[in-house]
Coordinates of C-alpha atoms in Angstrom, one line a residue:
X1 CA 94.8 -85.3 41.9
X2 CA 92.0 -82.1 42.0
X3 CA 91.5 -82.4 38.4
X4 CA 91.0 -86.0 38.2
X5 CA 88.2 -85.8 41.1
X6 CA 86.7 -82.7 39.5
X7 CA 85.9 -83.8 36.0
X8 CA 83.2 -86.4 36.7
X9 CA 81.9 -83.6 39.4
X10 CA 81.7 -81.0 36.7
X11 CA 80.2 -83.4 34.5
X12 CA 77.2 -84.2 36.7
X13 CA 76.9 -80.3 37.7
X14 CA 76.5 -79.6 34.1
X15 CA 73.8 -82.0 33.8
X16 CA 71.7 -81.0 36.6
X17 CA 71.9 -77.2 35.5
X18 CA 71.0 -78.3 32.2
X19 CA 67.9 -80.3 33.5
X20 CA 66.9 -77.5 35.7
X21 CA 67.1 -74.8 33.3
X22 CA 65.1 -76.3 30.7
X23 CA 62.4 -77.0 33.1
X24 CA 62.4 -73.1 34.0
X25 CA 62.2 -72.1 30.4
X26 CA 59.3 -74.5 29.8
X27 CA 56.5 -72.8 28.2
X28 CA 58.1 -69.3 29.0
X29 CA 57.5 -66.5 26.1
X30 CA 59.2 -63.1 25.3
X31 CA 57.3 -59.9 25.0
X32 CA 57.0 -57.8 22.2
X33 CA 58.8 -54.3 21.7
X34 CA 62.4 -55.5 22.1
X35 CA 64.6 -55.8 18.8
X36 CA 66.9 -58.7 18.8
X37 CA 70.5 -59.0 17.3
X38 CA 71.5 -62.5 18.0
X39 CA 75.1 -64.2 17.4
X40 CA 77.2 -61.0 16.7
X41 CA 81.0 -61.9 16.7
X42 CA 83.2 -60.5 19.0
X43 CA 86.5 -62.7 18.5
X44 CA 87.6 -65.6 16.7
X45 CA 86.2 -68.3 19.3
X46 CA 83.2 -69.3 17.1
X47 CA 80.2 -70.1 19.0
X48 CA 82.2 -68.7 22.2
X49 CA 82.7 -65.5 20.9
X50 CA 79.3 -64.6 19.9
X51 CA 76.9 -62.0 21.7
X52 CA 73.4 -60.6 21.2
X53 CA 72.2 -57.2 21.6
X54 CA 68.7 -56.5 22.4
X55 CA 67.0 -52.8 22.6
X56 CA 64.0 -51.2 23.0
X57 CA 62.1 -50.6 19.1
X58 CA 63.3 -47.7 17.5
X59 CA 65.5 -46.2 20.5
X60 CA 68.6 -44.7 19.9
X61 CA 71.6 -43.3 22.5
X62 CA 70.3 -45.6 25.3
X63 CA 72.8 -46.2 28.3
X64 CA 74.1 -49.8 28.0
X65 CA 73.9 -53.1 30.1
X66 CA 76.6 -55.9 29.6
X67 CA 75.4 -59.0 31.0
X68 CA 77.5 -62.1 31.9
X69 CA 75.5 -65.1 32.4
X70 CA 76.3 -67.6 35.5
X71 CA 77.2 -71.1 35.6
X72 CA 80.0 -72.0 37.9
X73 CA 82.4 -71.0 35.4
X74 CA 82.2 -74.4 33.5
X75 CA 78.7 -73.9 31.9
X76 CA 75.9 -72.0 30.6
X77 CA 75.3 -70.0 27.6
X78 CA 73.9 -66.2 26.7
X79 CA 70.7 -67.7 25.7
X80 CA 69.8 -68.7 29.2
X81 CA 69.4 -65.1 30.4
X82 CA 67.3 -64.1 27.2
X83 CA 64.0 -63.5 29.2
X84 CA 66.5 -60.9 32.0
X85 CA 68.0 -59.1 29.3
X86 CA 64.5 -58.3 27.7
X87 CA 63.2 -57.2 31.1
X88 CA 66.3 -54.8 31.2
X89 CA 65.9 -53.8 27.8
X90 CA 62.0 -52.9 28.3
X91 CA 63.4 -50.4 31.0
X92 CA 65.3 -48.7 28.5
X93 CA 68.5 -49.9 28.1
X94 CA 70.7 -51.6 25.2
X95 CA 71.5 -54.8 26.5
X96 CA 74.6 -56.8 25.7
X97 CA 74.9 -60.5 26.7
X98 CA 77.7 -62.4 25.8
X99 CA 78.9 -66.2 25.7
X100 CA 82.4 -67.0 26.9
X101 CA 84.5 -70.0 26.7
X102 CA 83.8 -72.4 29.9
X103 CA 86.3 -74.1 32.0
X104 CA 88.5 -76.4 32.1
X105 CA 89.0 -76.1 28.3
X106 CA 90.1 -72.4 29.5
X107 CA 91.5 -71.0 32.6
X108 CA 90.0 -67.8 34.4
X109 CA 92.3 -65.5 32.6
X110 CA 91.3 -66.6 29.5
X111 CA 87.6 -66.4 30.4
X112 CA 88.4 -62.7 31.7
X113 CA 90.0 -62.1 28.1
X114 CA 86.9 -63.4 26.3
X115 CA 84.7 -60.9 28.7
X116 CA 86.9 -58.0 28.0
X117 CA 87.1 -58.2 24.7
X118 CA 83.2 -58.3 24.5
X119 CA 83.3 -55.2 26.6
X120 CA 85.9 -53.6 23.7
X121 CA 83.1 -54.7 21.0
X122 CA 80.4 -53.1 23.0
X123 CA 82.9 -49.6 23.8
X124 CA 83.3 -49.7 19.8
X125 CA 80.2 -50.8 18.2
X126 CA 77.1 -50.4 20.5
X127 CA 76.0 -47.1 18.8
X128 CA 74.9 -49.0 15.9
X129 CA 72.3 -51.1 18.0
X130 CA 71.1 -48.2 19.6
X131 CA 73.5 -47.7 22.7
X132 CA 75.8 -45.2 24.1
X133 CA 78.7 -46.4 25.5
X134 CA 79.7 -43.5 27.6
X135 CA 76.7 -44.7 29.8
X136 CA 77.6 -48.3 30.6
X137 CA 76.9 -51.0 33.1
X138 CA 78.1 -53.9 34.2
X139 CA 75.6 -57.2 35.2
X140 CA 76.2 -60.9 36.1
X141 CA 75.0 -63.5 38.1
X142 CA 76.6 -66.3 40.3
X143 CA 80.0 -66.8 38.5
X144 CA 79.3 -64.1 35.8
X145 CA 79.2 -61.3 38.8
X146 CA 83.1 -62.5 39.3
X147 CA 83.7 -62.3 35.9
X148 CA 82.3 -59.1 35.4
X149 CA 83.5 -57.7 38.6
X150 CA 87.1 -58.5 37.9
X151 CA 86.6 -57.4 34.2
X152 CA 85.6 -53.8 34.9
X153 CA 88.4 -54.1 37.4
X154 CA 91.2 -54.9 34.9
X155 CA 89.6 -52.5 32.2
X156 CA 90.4 -49.7 35.1
X157 CA 93.8 -50.5 36.1
X158 CA 97.1 -50.9 34.3
X159 CA 98.5 -52.8 37.4
X160 CA 95.7 -55.4 36.6
X161 CA 96.2 -55.1 33.1
X162 CA 99.6 -56.5 33.2
X163 CA 99.3 -59.0 36.2
X164 CA 96.5 -60.6 34.0
X165 CA 98.2 -60.4 30.5
X166 CA 95.0 -58.5 29.3
X167 CA 94.3 -55.6 27.6
X168 CA 91.2 -54.4 29.0
X169 CA 88.5 -53.1 27.3
X170 CA 87.9 -49.2 27.0
X171 CA 84.4 -49.9 28.8
X172 CA 84.0 -47.6 31.9
X173 CA 80.9 -49.0 33.7
X174 CA 79.7 -46.6 36.2
X175 CA 77.8 -48.6 38.4
X176 CA 76.7 -53.0 38.4
X177 CA 74.1 -55.4 39.6
X178 CA 74.9 -58.4 40.8
X179 CA 72.7 -61.4 41.0
X180 CA 73.7 -63.9 43.7
X181 CA 77.1 -63.4 42.9
X182 CA 80.6 -65.4 43.5
X183 CA 82.8 -62.6 44.7
X184 CA 85.9 -64.7 46.5
X185 CA 87.8 -67.0 45.0
X186 CA 89.7 -67.7 48.3
X187 CA 86.1 -68.8 49.6
X188 CA 86.6 -71.4 52.2
X189 CA 83.7 -73.3 51.2
X190 CA 82.7 -76.5 48.9
X191 CA 82.8 -73.6 46.2
X192 CA 86.3 -73.5 46.6
X193 CA 86.8 -76.9 44.5
X194 CA 85.2 -75.2 41.5
X195 CA 87.2 -71.8 41.6
X196 CA 90.6 -73.9 41.9
X197 CA 89.5 -76.0 39.2
X198 CA 88.8 -73.1 37.0
X199 CA 91.7 -71.3 37.8
X200 CA 94.1 -73.8 36.3
X201 CA 97.4 -75.5 37.6
X202 CA 99.6 -73.6 39.5
X203 CA 97.6 -70.7 39.5
X204 CA 98.8 -69.6 43.2
X205 CA 102.3 -69.0 41.6
X206 CA 100.7 -66.6 39.2
X207 CA 101.2 -62.8 39.0
X208 CA 97.4 -62.4 39.4
X209 CA 97.0 -64.6 42.0
X210 CA 97.4 -61.6 44.9
X211 CA 94.6 -59.9 43.5
X212 CA 92.1 -62.7 44.0
X213 CA 92.2 -61.2 47.6
X214 CA 89.1 -58.5 47.6
X215 CA 91.3 -55.9 49.2
X216 CA 94.0 -56.0 46.7
X217 CA 91.5 -55.7 43.8
X218 CA 89.7 -53.0 45.2
X219 CA 93.0 -51.0 46.5
X220 CA 94.1 -51.8 42.3
X221 CA 90.9 -50.7 41.4
X222 CA 88.3 -49.1 43.0
X223 CA 84.9 -51.1 42.8
X224 CA 82.1 -49.0 41.5
X225 CA 78.8 -48.5 43.2
X226 CA 77.2 -51.7 43.3
X227 CA 73.4 -53.2 43.7
X228 CA 73.4 -56.5 45.4
X229 CA 70.7 -59.5 45.6
X230 CA 70.3 -62.3 47.3
X231 CA 68.6 -64.6 49.9
X232 CA 68.0 -66.8 52.6
X233 CA 67.4 -69.6 50.1
X234 CA 70.2 -68.9 47.9
X235 CA 73.1 -71.5 47.8
X236 CA 75.5 -68.6 47.4
X237 CA 73.9 -66.2 50.0
X238 CA 77.1 -66.1 52.3
X239 CA 79.2 -65.1 49.5
X240 CA 76.7 -61.6 49.1
X241 CA 76.7 -61.3 53.0
X242 CA 80.5 -61.1 53.2
X243 CA 80.8 -59.1 50.0
X244 CA 78.3 -56.6 51.4
X245 CA 80.5 -56.3 54.9
X246 CA 83.7 -55.9 53.0
X247 CA 81.9 -53.0 50.8
X248 CA 80.9 -51.7 54.1
X249 CA 84.0 -51.9 55.7
X250 CA 85.9 -50.1 52.9
X251 CA 83.2 -47.4 52.6
X252 CA 82.2 -48.0 49.3
X253 CA 78.7 -47.3 47.2
X254 CA 76.4 -50.2 47.5
X255 CA 72.7 -51.3 47.8
X256 CA 71.8 -54.8 49.0
X257 CA 68.5 -56.4 48.9
X258 CA 68.5 -59.7 50.7
X259 CA 65.0 -61.8 50.6
X260 CA 64.2 -63.9 53.3
X261 CA 62.9 -67.5 52.9
X262 CA 59.1 -67.0 51.9
X263 CA 56.8 -68.2 55.1
X264 CA 53.9 -69.3 52.5
X265 CA 54.7 -72.8 51.1
X266 CA 52.6 -71.9 48.2
X267 CA 54.6 -68.9 47.5
X268 CA 57.6 -68.2 45.0
X269 CA 61.1 -69.7 46.2
X270 CA 64.0 -66.7 46.0
X271 CA 66.4 -69.4 44.6
X272 CA 69.8 -69.2 43.4
X273 CA 69.6 -66.1 40.8
X274 CA 65.9 -66.0 40.8
X275 CA 65.2 -62.9 39.2
X276 CA 67.2 -63.8 36.5
X277 CA 65.4 -66.8 36.1
X278 CA 61.7 -65.3 36.8
X279 CA 61.7 -61.7 35.7
X280 CA 58.3 -62.1 34.9
X281 CA 57.1 -62.6 38.8
X282 CA 56.2 -59.2 40.6
X283 CA 58.6 -59.2 43.0
X284 CA 61.2 -60.1 40.6
X285 CA 60.1 -57.0 38.0
X286 CA 59.7 -54.3 41.4
X287 CA 63.5 -55.7 42.4
X288 CA 64.9 -55.3 38.3
X289 CA 63.1 -51.7 38.7
X290 CA 65.0 -50.5 41.9
X291 CA 68.4 -51.9 40.3
X292 CA 67.8 -50.1 36.9
X293 CA 67.1 -46.8 39.1
X294 CA 70.3 -47.5 41.2
X295 CA 72.5 -47.5 38.1
X296 CA 71.0 -44.9 36.3
X297 CA 71.8 -42.4 39.5
X298 CA 75.5 -43.2 38.2

């Protein structure tokens, strides 16, 4: 019943997100000073198994940021984060931006296998593109934050590797930067239907389902230090608020950046994943500076 209901809804969501992204990208340009290595293959999944690497021109031995795009697990591609990745690269990082297969063609655990495969490629190959895998960080926006969080946890835990049927990656991120993240697969609001749709039939009986509880996940693999950002106008604001409460109760190392609604009607609107969509805004540049400084502390 759920899949019959969700299929047309996902089609509508994809068209809406595509239209919104096209408007956002219209007229935007990329800055200079970054070398781009496009469409490198990390797996046997065609275009879904590709990644891009961005690095400052002529640099080597750089810390690495591994970035996972959002899109509700059903939409998106690495190119949508290109301007954001350029902004990170210009702050002295080698940035890896990946594609992964989308639901419902695959389920959430299969998407995680894509992400950990790309992380494994990064651990094995990033030195050839100017990066140092020993200084690696994870970044993700919206559902990309969810995938990054679980992929990082799986890579650090034999228990999770067994439960998810995932060999992990060998990449050990020191800290993370999550933008407007989806963190709780057991959420009670409207997002729960999209999560269930992406997880596949019968997922509540799977070996990995117990780890959709954030406490169980953190017990299996303690979360690294996190920089979290959201805003009053973010449609997933409650996810960041509740996740921050969870981290605070656990005594975890994290730094939140929660922006109130801008009172000036003519000023920028801090909507969902606004730093990813608008890295050129002055306030976004300042936020990205703070997030990068936070990660470099670890």
